[in-house]
Amino acid sequence: MLAGHVDRDAPADLEDRPNLVKLLFLDEHTRDLHVDWAEEAALAVASLRFVAAQFADDRRLAELVGELSVKSPEFARLWAGHDVRLCTSGTKRFRHPEVGDLELGYEVLHLAEGNGQRILTHMAEPGSPSFAALQLLTSTA
């Protein structure tokens, strides 16, 4: 749902694996998907700062921040704000090009290994229009 336009084999490529924060700032499809893009962008940067504080010597993370700072004025502005937040749960609103508006709850699971990787899950209220839209998306995938 978040990156349906990206090659399905892309996550297997360790060097060019899609990054949701990068997509959020540099990919028009992903930007258009988020109804509350500005709020989502601010939350993503604050969360990235939280992770960056734990992995200050991570070269790939520094490269990501550098690339986004150069290519996205919005990212650079938010990064300069130094907001830090640990995002764990909430609600996100999407406008999907195939099924329309969705309101999904989300949970972020921080892995016990402490390596910075997280699992992001989205869920719809059973019986809701968003639930029906997700079912439609999975039936066409």
PDB file of C-alpha atoms in Angstrom:
ATOM      1  CA  MET A   1       0.000   0.000   0.000  1.00  0.00           C
ATOM      2  CA  LEU A   2       2.738   2.483   0.900  1.00  0.00           C
ATOM      3  CA  ALA A   3       4.955   1.763  -2.075  1.00  0.00           C
ATOM      4  CA  GLY A   4       2.873  -0.198  -4.560  1.00  0.00           C
ATOM      5  CA  HIS A   5       4.667   1.563  -7.406  1.00  0.00           C
ATOM      6  CA  VAL A   6       8.086   0.270  -6.298  1.00  0.00           C
ATOM      7  CA  ASP A   7       9.491  -2.944  -7.777  1.00  0.00           C
ATOM      8  CA  ARG A   8       8.389  -5.861  -5.567  1.00  0.00           C
ATOM      9  CA  ASP A   9      11.952  -7.224  -5.573  1.00  0.00           C
ATOM     10  CA  ALA A  10      13.430  -3.902  -4.395  1.00  0.00           C
ATOM     11  CA  PRO A  11      13.530  -4.835  -0.667  1.00  0.00           C
ATOM     12  CA  ALA A  12      15.865  -7.736  -1.496  1.00  0.00           C
ATOM     13  CA  ASP A  13      18.505  -5.307  -2.845  1.00  0.00           C
ATOM     14  CA  LEU A  14      20.436  -4.274   0.264  1.00  0.00           C
ATOM     15  CA  GLU A  15      22.106  -1.280  -1.391  1.00  0.00           C
ATOM     16  CA  ASP A  16      19.000   0.222  -3.010  1.00  0.00           C
ATOM     17  CA  ARG A  17      16.321  -1.009  -0.602  1.00  0.00           C
ATOM     18  CA  PRO A  18      13.412   1.448  -0.490  1.00  0.00           C
ATOM     19  CA  ASN A  19      13.359   3.697   2.564  1.00  0.00           C
ATOM     20  CA  LEU A  20       9.990   5.051   3.715  1.00  0.00           C
ATOM     21  CA  VAL A  21      11.434   8.365   4.923  1.00  0.00           C
ATOM     22  CA  LYS A  22      13.219   8.870   1.620  1.00  0.00           C
ATOM     23  CA  LEU A  23      10.045   8.007  -0.288  1.00  0.00           C
ATOM     24  CA  LEU A  24       8.036  10.384   1.898  1.00  0.00           C
ATOM     25  CA  PHE A  25      10.198  13.353   0.916  1.00  0.00           C
ATOM     26  CA  LEU A  26      11.398  12.515  -2.596  1.00  0.00           C
ATOM     27  CA  ASP A  27       8.614  10.474  -4.196  1.00  0.00           C
ATOM     28  CA  GLU A  28       5.485  12.225  -5.501  1.00  0.00           C
ATOM     29  CA  HIS A  29       3.356   9.063  -5.228  1.00  0.00           C
ATOM     30  CA  THR A  30       4.196   8.688  -1.547  1.00  0.00           C
ATOM     31  CA  ARG A  31       3.720  12.395  -0.876  1.00  0.00           C
ATOM     32  CA  ASP A  32       0.285  12.308  -2.512  1.00  0.00           C
ATOM     33  CA  LEU A  33      -0.678   9.197  -0.534  1.00  0.00           C
ATOM     34  CA  HIS A  34      -0.556  11.044   2.811  1.00  0.00           C
ATOM     35  CA  VAL A  35      -3.568  13.285   3.468  1.00  0.00           C
ATOM     36  CA  ASP A  36      -1.705  14.972   6.336  1.00  0.00           C
ATOM     37  CA  TRP A  37       1.663  15.063   4.602  1.00  0.00           C
ATOM     38  CA  ALA A  38       3.146  17.943   6.626  1.00  0.00           C
ATOM     39  CA  GLU A  39       2.272  16.249   9.925  1.00  0.00           C
ATOM     40  CA  GLU A  40       3.584  12.904   8.663  1.00  0.00           C
ATOM     41  CA  ALA A  41       6.811  14.535   7.479  1.00  0.00           C
ATOM     42  CA  ALA A  42       7.404  16.227  10.838  1.00  0.00           C
ATOM     43  CA  LEU A  43       6.771  12.979  12.690  1.00  0.00           C
ATOM     44  CA  ALA A  44       9.081  11.039  10.367  1.00  0.00           C
ATOM     45  CA  VAL A  45      11.951  13.490  10.872  1.00  0.00           C
ATOM     46  CA  ALA A  46      11.484  13.584  14.659  1.00  0.00           C
ATOM     47  CA  SER A  47      11.509   9.789  14.709  1.00  0.00           C
ATOM     48  CA  LEU A  48      14.587   9.669  12.477  1.00  0.00           C
ATOM     49  CA  ARG A  49      16.346  12.036  14.906  1.00  0.00           C
ATOM     50  CA  PHE A  50      15.490   9.653  17.749  1.00  0.00           C
ATOM     51  CA  VAL A  51      17.103   6.781  15.846  1.00  0.00           C
ATOM     52  CA  ALA A  52      20.053   8.918  14.728  1.00  0.00           C
ATOM     53  CA  ALA A  53      20.874   9.754  18.341  1.00  0.00           C
ATOM     54  CA  GLN A  54      21.299   6.043  19.054  1.00  0.00           C
ATOM     55  CA  PHE A  55      23.441   5.389  15.971  1.00  0.00           C
ATOM     56  CA  ALA A  56      25.557   8.517  15.617  1.00  0.00           C
ATOM     57  CA  ASP A  57      28.337   6.612  13.791  1.00  0.00           C
ATOM     58  CA  ASP A  58      26.105   4.919  11.216  1.00  0.00           C
ATOM     59  CA  ARG A  59      27.473   5.897   7.799  1.00  0.00           C
ATOM     60  CA  ARG A  60      24.341   4.942   5.831  1.00  0.00           C
ATOM     61  CA  LEU A  61      22.112   6.918   8.187  1.00  0.00           C
ATOM     62  CA  ALA A  62      24.366   9.963   7.813  1.00  0.00           C
ATOM     63  CA  GLU A  63      24.239   9.535   4.018  1.00  0.00           C
ATOM     64  CA  LEU A  64      20.429   9.378   4.131  1.00  0.00           C
ATOM     65  CA  VAL A  65      20.214  12.572   6.202  1.00  0.00           C
ATOM     66  CA  GLY A  66      22.706  14.281   3.877  1.00  0.00           C
ATOM     67  CA  GLU A  67      20.858  13.244   0.722  1.00  0.00           C
ATOM     68  CA  LEU A  68      17.495  14.330   2.091  1.00  0.00           C
ATOM     69  CA  SER A  69      18.917  17.627   3.356  1.00  0.00           C
ATOM     70  CA  VAL A  70      20.219  18.435  -0.130  1.00  0.00           C
ATOM     71  CA  LYS A  71      17.250  17.183  -2.162  1.00  0.00           C
ATOM     72  CA  SER A  72      14.350  18.263   0.056  1.00  0.00           C
ATOM     73  CA  PRO A  73      14.063  21.773   1.506  1.00  0.00           C
ATOM     74  CA  GLU A  74      11.194  20.519   3.698  1.00  0.00           C
ATOM     75  CA  PHE A  75      13.394  17.802   5.197  1.00  0.00           C
ATOM     76  CA  ALA A  76      16.269  20.256   5.757  1.00  0.00           C
ATOM     77  CA  ARG A  77      13.947  22.689   7.562  1.00  0.00           C
ATOM     78  CA  LEU A  78      12.477  19.975   9.784  1.00  0.00           C
ATOM     79  CA  TRP A  79      15.892  18.443  10.528  1.00  0.00           C
ATOM     80  CA  ALA A  80      17.195  21.866  11.575  1.00  0.00           C
ATOM     81  CA  GLY A  81      14.315  22.089  14.067  1.00  0.00           C
ATOM     82  CA  HIS A  82      15.859  19.299  16.187  1.00  0.00           C
ATOM     83  CA  ASP A  83      12.498  17.795  17.195  1.00  0.00           C
ATOM     84  CA  VAL A  84      12.955  14.304  18.673  1.00  0.00           C
ATOM     85  CA  ARG A  85      10.080  11.883  19.224  1.00  0.00           C
ATOM     86  CA  LEU A  86       9.663   8.161  19.622  1.00  0.00           C
ATOM     87  CA  CYS A  87       6.667   7.208  17.511  1.00  0.00           C
ATOM     88  CA  THR A  88       4.857   4.116  18.693  1.00  0.00           C
ATOM     89  CA  SER A  89       1.198   4.347  17.695  1.00  0.00           C
ATOM     90  CA  GLY A  90      -1.486   6.557  16.271  1.00  0.00           C
ATOM     91  CA  THR A  91      -3.708   7.098  13.260  1.00  0.00           C
ATOM     92  CA  LYS A  92      -2.719   7.922   9.698  1.00  0.00           C
ATOM     93  CA  ARG A  93      -4.935   9.114   6.877  1.00  0.00           C
ATOM     94  CA  PHE A  94      -4.218   8.074   3.317  1.00  0.00           C
ATOM     95  CA  ARG A  95      -5.658   8.893  -0.097  1.00  0.00           C
ATOM     96  CA  HIS A  96      -4.931   5.809  -2.165  1.00  0.00           C
ATOM     97  CA  PRO A  97      -5.155   6.203  -5.962  1.00  0.00           C
ATOM     98  CA  GLU A  98      -7.127   2.963  -6.367  1.00  0.00           C
ATOM     99  CA  VAL A  99      -9.393   2.733  -3.302  1.00  0.00           C
ATOM    100  CA  GLY A 100      -9.723   6.304  -2.073  1.00  0.00           C
ATOM    101  CA  ASP A 101      -9.523   7.558   1.492  1.00  0.00           C
ATOM    102  CA  LEU A 102      -8.369   5.315   4.320  1.00  0.00           C
ATOM    103  CA  GLU A 103      -7.950   5.891   8.031  1.00  0.00           C
ATOM    104  CA  LEU A 104      -5.597   3.359   9.551  1.00  0.00           C
ATOM    105  CA  GLY A 105      -4.251   2.826  13.011  1.00  0.00           C
ATOM    106  CA  TYR A 106      -0.553   2.094  13.225  1.00  0.00           C
ATOM    107  CA  GLU A 107       1.850   0.489  15.663  1.00  0.00           C
ATOM    108  CA  VAL A 108       5.620   0.684  15.513  1.00  0.00           C
ATOM    109  CA  LEU A 109       7.373  -2.315  16.977  1.00  0.00           C
ATOM    110  CA  HIS A 110      10.955  -1.667  18.047  1.00  0.00           C
ATOM    111  CA  LEU A 111      12.978  -4.860  17.774  1.00  0.00           C
ATOM    112  CA  ALA A 112      14.582  -6.207  20.934  1.00  0.00           C
ATOM    113  CA  GLU A 113      17.992  -6.463  19.253  1.00  0.00           C
ATOM    114  CA  GLY A 114      18.304  -2.697  19.566  1.00  0.00           C
ATOM    115  CA  ASN A 115      19.704  -2.347  16.049  1.00  0.00           C
ATOM    116  CA  GLY A 116      17.338   0.472  15.061  1.00  0.00           C
ATOM    117  CA  GLN A 117      15.137  -1.631  12.833  1.00  0.00           C
ATOM    118  CA  ARG A 118      11.427  -1.296  13.374  1.00  0.00           C
ATOM    119  CA  ILE A 119       8.325  -2.998  12.098  1.00  0.00           C
ATOM    120  CA  LEU A 120       5.483  -0.690  11.110  1.00  0.00           C
ATOM    121  CA  THR A 121       2.014  -2.205  11.008  1.00  0.00           C
ATOM    122  CA  HIS A 122      -1.204  -0.606   9.822  1.00  0.00           C
ATOM    123  CA  MET A 123      -4.711  -1.812  10.646  1.00  0.00           C
ATOM    124  CA  ALA A 124      -8.258  -0.810   9.872  1.00  0.00           C
ATOM    125  CA  GLU A 125     -11.270  -1.065  12.144  1.00  0.00           C
ATOM    126  CA  PRO A 126     -13.163  -4.241  11.132  1.00  0.00           C
ATOM    127  CA  GLY A 127     -16.302  -3.369   9.188  1.00  0.00           C
ATOM    128  CA  SER A 128     -15.103   0.162   8.387  1.00  0.00           C
ATOM    129  CA  PRO A 129     -14.800   1.593   4.869  1.00  0.00           C
ATOM    130  CA  SER A 130     -11.016   1.500   5.352  1.00  0.00           C
ATOM    131  CA  PHE A 131     -11.200  -2.217   6.175  1.00  0.00           C
ATOM    132  CA  ALA A 132     -13.168  -2.831   2.965  1.00  0.00           C
ATOM    133  CA  ALA A 133     -10.641  -0.767   0.994  1.00  0.00           C
ATOM    134  CA  LEU A 134      -7.728  -2.809   2.375  1.00  0.00           C
ATOM    135  CA  GLN A 135      -9.532  -6.036   1.495  1.00  0.00           C
ATOM    136  CA  LEU A 136     -10.014  -4.744  -2.037  1.00  0.00           C
ATOM    137  CA  LEU A 137      -6.311  -3.872  -2.293  1.00  0.00           C
ATOM    138  CA  THR A 138      -5.216  -7.308  -1.104  1.00  0.00           C
ATOM    139  CA  SER A 139      -7.567  -9.033  -3.552  1.00  0.00           C
ATOM    140  CA  THR A 140      -5.985  -7.171  -6.479  1.00  0.00           C
ATOM    141  CA  ALA A 141      -2.351  -7.573  -5.346  1.00  0.00           C
TER     142      ALA A 141
END
